[in-house]
Amino acid sequence: MKIVTASLGEKYTTEIHMEEHDLTADEPEEAGGDNIGPNPYDLLLASLAACTAMAIRWYAERKKLYLTACEVTLSYIRIHIKDCKACEEGDPRSHIEHIKWEVEISGKFSDEGRRKLLSIPGKCPVSKTLKTGVVIEDEVSYV
């Protein structure tokens, strides 16, 4: 089980503690923060980008492919349903969250190796979690 603890500091500054690592999250100044760390959406995209790059490395090593570089770029946008060309008619949501992936890989591989590597992004564990949905259990206590 993974456990992450977030403790709110001044304004929106939040100290995040996980196993052996710590980091600071914040909101940009225009959103009322001090901009001293990534915001929650930056962290979400960072998690997905890191997982993607690591999955590509893992696959390349497993298949003995000569991977010299991998760069993953993600962009996020919230699209209102009325503006969504890919949304189904009658979708009850007011908007959808859209993440676009751009993956660049370098190395020496066959066409088959390249094709396999480029199929990996949608298979990383974080991607699978986001695509299949998550059960989030809320428990709030007052101290």
PDB file of C-alpha atoms in Angstrom:
ATOM      1  CA  MET A   1       0.000   0.000   0.000  1.00  0.00           C
ATOM      2  CA  LYS A   2       1.301   3.433  -0.921  1.00  0.00           C
ATOM      3  CA  ILE A   3       0.777   6.197   1.621  1.00  0.00           C
ATOM      4  CA  VAL A   4       1.265   9.891   0.888  1.00  0.00           C
ATOM      5  CA  THR A   5       0.674  12.623   3.472  1.00  0.00           C
ATOM      6  CA  ALA A   6       0.053  16.275   2.564  1.00  0.00           C
ATOM      7  CA  SER A   7       0.252  19.005   5.230  1.00  0.00           C
ATOM      8  CA  LEU A   8      -1.072  22.471   4.434  1.00  0.00           C
ATOM      9  CA  GLY A   9       1.272  25.368   5.198  1.00  0.00           C
ATOM     10  CA  GLU A  10       0.880  29.088   4.436  1.00  0.00           C
ATOM     11  CA  LYS A  11      -1.711  29.931   1.787  1.00  0.00           C
ATOM     12  CA  TYR A  12      -1.712  26.942  -0.603  1.00  0.00           C
ATOM     13  CA  THR A  13       1.811  25.716   0.089  1.00  0.00           C
ATOM     14  CA  THR A  14       1.580  22.010   0.878  1.00  0.00           C
ATOM     15  CA  GLU A  15       4.350  19.748   2.151  1.00  0.00           C
ATOM     16  CA  ILE A  16       4.026  16.261   0.719  1.00  0.00           C
ATOM     17  CA  HIS A  17       5.678  13.272   2.399  1.00  0.00           C
ATOM     18  CA  MET A  18       5.956   9.833   0.820  1.00  0.00           C
ATOM     19  CA  GLU A  19       8.092   6.941   2.012  1.00  0.00           C
ATOM     20  CA  GLU A  20      11.642   8.281   1.499  1.00  0.00           C
ATOM     21  CA  HIS A  21      10.871  11.512  -0.355  1.00  0.00           C
ATOM     22  CA  ASP A  22       9.441  14.952   0.356  1.00  0.00           C
ATOM     23  CA  LEU A  23       8.328  17.723  -1.952  1.00  0.00           C
ATOM     24  CA  THR A  24       6.428  20.988  -1.865  1.00  0.00           C
ATOM     25  CA  ALA A  25       3.320  21.735  -3.908  1.00  0.00           C
ATOM     26  CA  ASP A  26       1.737  25.141  -4.352  1.00  0.00           C
ATOM     27  CA  GLU A  27      -0.533  27.151  -6.598  1.00  0.00           C
ATOM     28  CA  PRO A  28       0.704  29.890  -8.935  1.00  0.00           C
ATOM     29  CA  GLU A  29       0.490  33.485  -7.734  1.00  0.00           C
ATOM     30  CA  GLU A  30      -2.510  34.220  -9.983  1.00  0.00           C
ATOM     31  CA  ALA A  31      -4.399  31.454  -8.141  1.00  0.00           C
ATOM     32  CA  GLY A  32      -3.485  32.817  -4.693  1.00  0.00           C
ATOM     33  CA  GLY A  33      -0.342  30.784  -4.048  1.00  0.00           C
ATOM     34  CA  ASP A  34       3.337  31.663  -3.829  1.00  0.00           C
ATOM     35  CA  ASN A  35       4.374  29.465  -6.779  1.00  0.00           C
ATOM     36  CA  ILE A  36       7.117  27.674  -4.812  1.00  0.00           C
ATOM     37  CA  GLY A  37       6.261  24.236  -6.147  1.00  0.00           C
ATOM     38  CA  PRO A  38       4.251  22.427  -8.784  1.00  0.00           C
ATOM     39  CA  ASN A  39       0.464  22.597  -8.579  1.00  0.00           C
ATOM     40  CA  PRO A  40      -1.663  19.439  -8.273  1.00  0.00           C
ATOM     41  CA  TYR A  41      -2.231  19.127 -12.031  1.00  0.00           C
ATOM     42  CA  ASP A  42       1.523  19.478 -12.641  1.00  0.00           C
ATOM     43  CA  LEU A  43       2.059  16.620 -10.181  1.00  0.00           C
ATOM     44  CA  LEU A  44      -0.570  14.484 -11.896  1.00  0.00           C
ATOM     45  CA  LEU A  45       1.048  15.028 -15.301  1.00  0.00           C
ATOM     46  CA  ALA A  46       4.521  14.476 -13.817  1.00  0.00           C
ATOM     47  CA  SER A  47       3.387  11.141 -12.404  1.00  0.00           C
ATOM     48  CA  LEU A  48       2.017  10.019 -15.760  1.00  0.00           C
ATOM     49  CA  ALA A  49       5.065  11.282 -17.698  1.00  0.00           C
ATOM     50  CA  ALA A  50       7.531   9.592 -15.324  1.00  0.00           C
ATOM     51  CA  CYS A  51       5.587   6.328 -15.375  1.00  0.00           C
ATOM     52  CA  THR A  52       5.523   6.402 -19.173  1.00  0.00           C
ATOM     53  CA  ALA A  53       9.265   7.019 -19.507  1.00  0.00           C
ATOM     54  CA  MET A  54      10.050   4.322 -16.926  1.00  0.00           C
ATOM     55  CA  ALA A  55       7.753   1.812 -18.636  1.00  0.00           C
ATOM     56  CA  ILE A  56       9.464   2.476 -21.971  1.00  0.00           C
ATOM     57  CA  ARG A  57      12.888   1.978 -20.339  1.00  0.00           C
ATOM     58  CA  TRP A  58      11.691  -1.231 -18.642  1.00  0.00           C
ATOM     59  CA  TYR A  59      10.320  -2.626 -21.903  1.00  0.00           C
ATOM     60  CA  ALA A  60      13.450  -1.685 -23.869  1.00  0.00           C
ATOM     61  CA  GLU A  61      15.693  -3.385 -21.305  1.00  0.00           C
ATOM     62  CA  ARG A  62      13.508  -6.481 -21.188  1.00  0.00           C
ATOM     63  CA  LYS A  63      13.506  -6.812 -24.985  1.00  0.00           C
ATOM     64  CA  LYS A  64      17.180  -5.794 -25.264  1.00  0.00           C
ATOM     65  CA  LEU A  65      16.363  -2.772 -27.425  1.00  0.00           C
ATOM     66  CA  TYR A  66      19.010  -0.060 -27.724  1.00  0.00           C
ATOM     67  CA  LEU A  67      17.168   2.972 -26.301  1.00  0.00           C
ATOM     68  CA  THR A  68      19.337   6.094 -26.024  1.00  0.00           C
ATOM     69  CA  ALA A  69      16.713   8.688 -25.084  1.00  0.00           C
ATOM     70  CA  CYS A  70      13.056   9.055 -24.254  1.00  0.00           C
ATOM     71  CA  GLU A  71      11.192  12.308 -23.747  1.00  0.00           C
ATOM     72  CA  VAL A  72       7.554  12.384 -22.702  1.00  0.00           C
ATOM     73  CA  THR A  73       5.574  15.616 -23.005  1.00  0.00           C
ATOM     74  CA  LEU A  74       2.035  15.848 -21.674  1.00  0.00           C
ATOM     75  CA  SER A  75      -0.472  18.641 -22.019  1.00  0.00           C
ATOM     76  CA  TYR A  76      -3.728  18.952 -20.120  1.00  0.00           C
ATOM     77  CA  ILE A  77      -6.889  20.838 -20.970  1.00  0.00           C
ATOM     78  CA  ARG A  78     -10.451  20.814 -19.704  1.00  0.00           C
ATOM     79  CA  ILE A  79     -12.878  20.721 -22.638  1.00  0.00           C
ATOM     80  CA  HIS A  80     -16.520  21.707 -22.254  1.00  0.00           C
ATOM     81  CA  ILE A  81     -18.798  18.997 -23.620  1.00  0.00           C
ATOM     82  CA  LYS A  82     -20.456  21.392 -26.068  1.00  0.00           C
ATOM     83  CA  ASP A  83     -17.018  21.967 -27.653  1.00  0.00           C
ATOM     84  CA  CYS A  84     -15.953  18.308 -27.639  1.00  0.00           C
ATOM     85  CA  LYS A  85     -15.899  16.709 -31.079  1.00  0.00           C
ATOM     86  CA  ALA A  86     -15.110  13.223 -29.709  1.00  0.00           C
ATOM     87  CA  CYS A  87     -17.834  13.211 -27.026  1.00  0.00           C
ATOM     88  CA  GLU A  88     -21.006  11.209 -27.422  1.00  0.00           C
ATOM     89  CA  GLU A  89     -24.354  12.940 -27.831  1.00  0.00           C
ATOM     90  CA  GLY A  90     -26.187  13.343 -24.519  1.00  0.00           C
ATOM     91  CA  ASP A  91     -23.084  12.977 -22.313  1.00  0.00           C
ATOM     92  CA  PRO A  92     -24.234  14.179 -18.858  1.00  0.00           C
ATOM     93  CA  ARG A  93     -20.874  15.705 -17.929  1.00  0.00           C
ATOM     94  CA  SER A  94     -20.322  19.425 -18.356  1.00  0.00           C
ATOM     95  CA  HIS A  95     -16.698  18.916 -19.368  1.00  0.00           C
ATOM     96  CA  ILE A  96     -14.040  16.284 -19.931  1.00  0.00           C
ATOM     97  CA  GLU A  97     -10.421  16.225 -18.874  1.00  0.00           C
ATOM     98  CA  HIS A  98      -8.107  15.758 -21.867  1.00  0.00           C
ATOM     99  CA  ILE A  99      -4.448  14.756 -21.625  1.00  0.00           C
ATOM    100  CA  LYS A 100      -2.380  14.663 -24.802  1.00  0.00           C
ATOM    101  CA  TRP A 101       0.748  12.510 -24.958  1.00  0.00           C
ATOM    102  CA  GLU A 102       3.810  13.211 -27.070  1.00  0.00           C
ATOM    103  CA  VAL A 103       6.587  10.638 -26.790  1.00  0.00           C
ATOM    104  CA  GLU A 104       9.933  10.931 -28.556  1.00  0.00           C
ATOM    105  CA  ILE A 105      12.320   7.985 -28.485  1.00  0.00           C
ATOM    106  CA  SER A 106      15.815   7.611 -29.885  1.00  0.00           C
ATOM    107  CA  GLY A 107      17.938   4.557 -30.373  1.00  0.00           C
ATOM    108  CA  LYS A 108      18.587   1.734 -32.744  1.00  0.00           C
ATOM    109  CA  PHE A 109      15.662  -0.606 -33.177  1.00  0.00           C
ATOM    110  CA  SER A 110      13.806  -2.407 -35.898  1.00  0.00           C
ATOM    111  CA  ASP A 111      10.461  -1.125 -37.154  1.00  0.00           C
ATOM    112  CA  GLU A 112       8.828  -3.790 -34.966  1.00  0.00           C
ATOM    113  CA  GLY A 113      10.830  -2.643 -31.906  1.00  0.00           C
ATOM    114  CA  ARG A 114       9.865   0.989 -32.557  1.00  0.00           C
ATOM    115  CA  ARG A 115       6.201   0.039 -32.966  1.00  0.00           C
ATOM    116  CA  LYS A 116       6.248  -1.926 -29.702  1.00  0.00           C
ATOM    117  CA  LEU A 117       7.957   0.894 -27.789  1.00  0.00           C
ATOM    118  CA  LEU A 118       5.408   3.418 -29.014  1.00  0.00           C
ATOM    119  CA  SER A 119       2.564   1.187 -27.789  1.00  0.00           C
ATOM    120  CA  ILE A 120       3.866   1.284 -24.201  1.00  0.00           C
ATOM    121  CA  PRO A 121       2.588   4.717 -23.011  1.00  0.00           C
ATOM    122  CA  GLY A 122      -1.013   3.566 -22.639  1.00  0.00           C
ATOM    123  CA  LYS A 123       0.146   0.515 -20.738  1.00  0.00           C
ATOM    124  CA  CYS A 124       2.042   2.133 -17.864  1.00  0.00           C
ATOM    125  CA  PRO A 125       0.401   1.547 -14.450  1.00  0.00           C
ATOM    126  CA  VAL A 126      -0.510   5.206 -13.853  1.00  0.00           C
ATOM    127  CA  SER A 127      -2.136   5.439 -17.290  1.00  0.00           C
ATOM    128  CA  LYS A 128      -4.134   2.286 -16.616  1.00  0.00           C
ATOM    129  CA  THR A 129      -5.275   3.680 -13.259  1.00  0.00           C
ATOM    130  CA  LEU A 130      -6.420   6.957 -14.813  1.00  0.00           C
ATOM    131  CA  LYS A 131      -8.183   5.230 -17.707  1.00  0.00           C
ATOM    132  CA  THR A 132     -10.046   2.650 -15.646  1.00  0.00           C
ATOM    133  CA  GLY A 133     -11.028   5.006 -12.864  1.00  0.00           C
ATOM    134  CA  VAL A 134     -10.329   4.956  -9.168  1.00  0.00           C
ATOM    135  CA  VAL A 135     -12.507   4.324  -6.146  1.00  0.00           C
ATOM    136  CA  ILE A 136     -11.780   7.184  -3.754  1.00  0.00           C
ATOM    137  CA  GLU A 137     -12.904   6.663  -0.189  1.00  0.00           C
ATOM    138  CA  ASP A 138     -13.363   9.877   1.820  1.00  0.00           C
ATOM    139  CA  GLU A 139     -12.792   9.967   5.554  1.00  0.00           C
ATOM    140  CA  VAL A 140     -12.694  13.364   7.246  1.00  0.00           C
ATOM    141  CA  SER A 141     -12.074  13.786  10.956  1.00  0.00           C
ATOM    142  CA  TYR A 142     -12.052  16.910  13.063  1.00  0.00           C
ATOM    143  CA  VAL A 143      -9.331  17.262  15.688  1.00  0.00           C
TER     144      VAL A 143
END
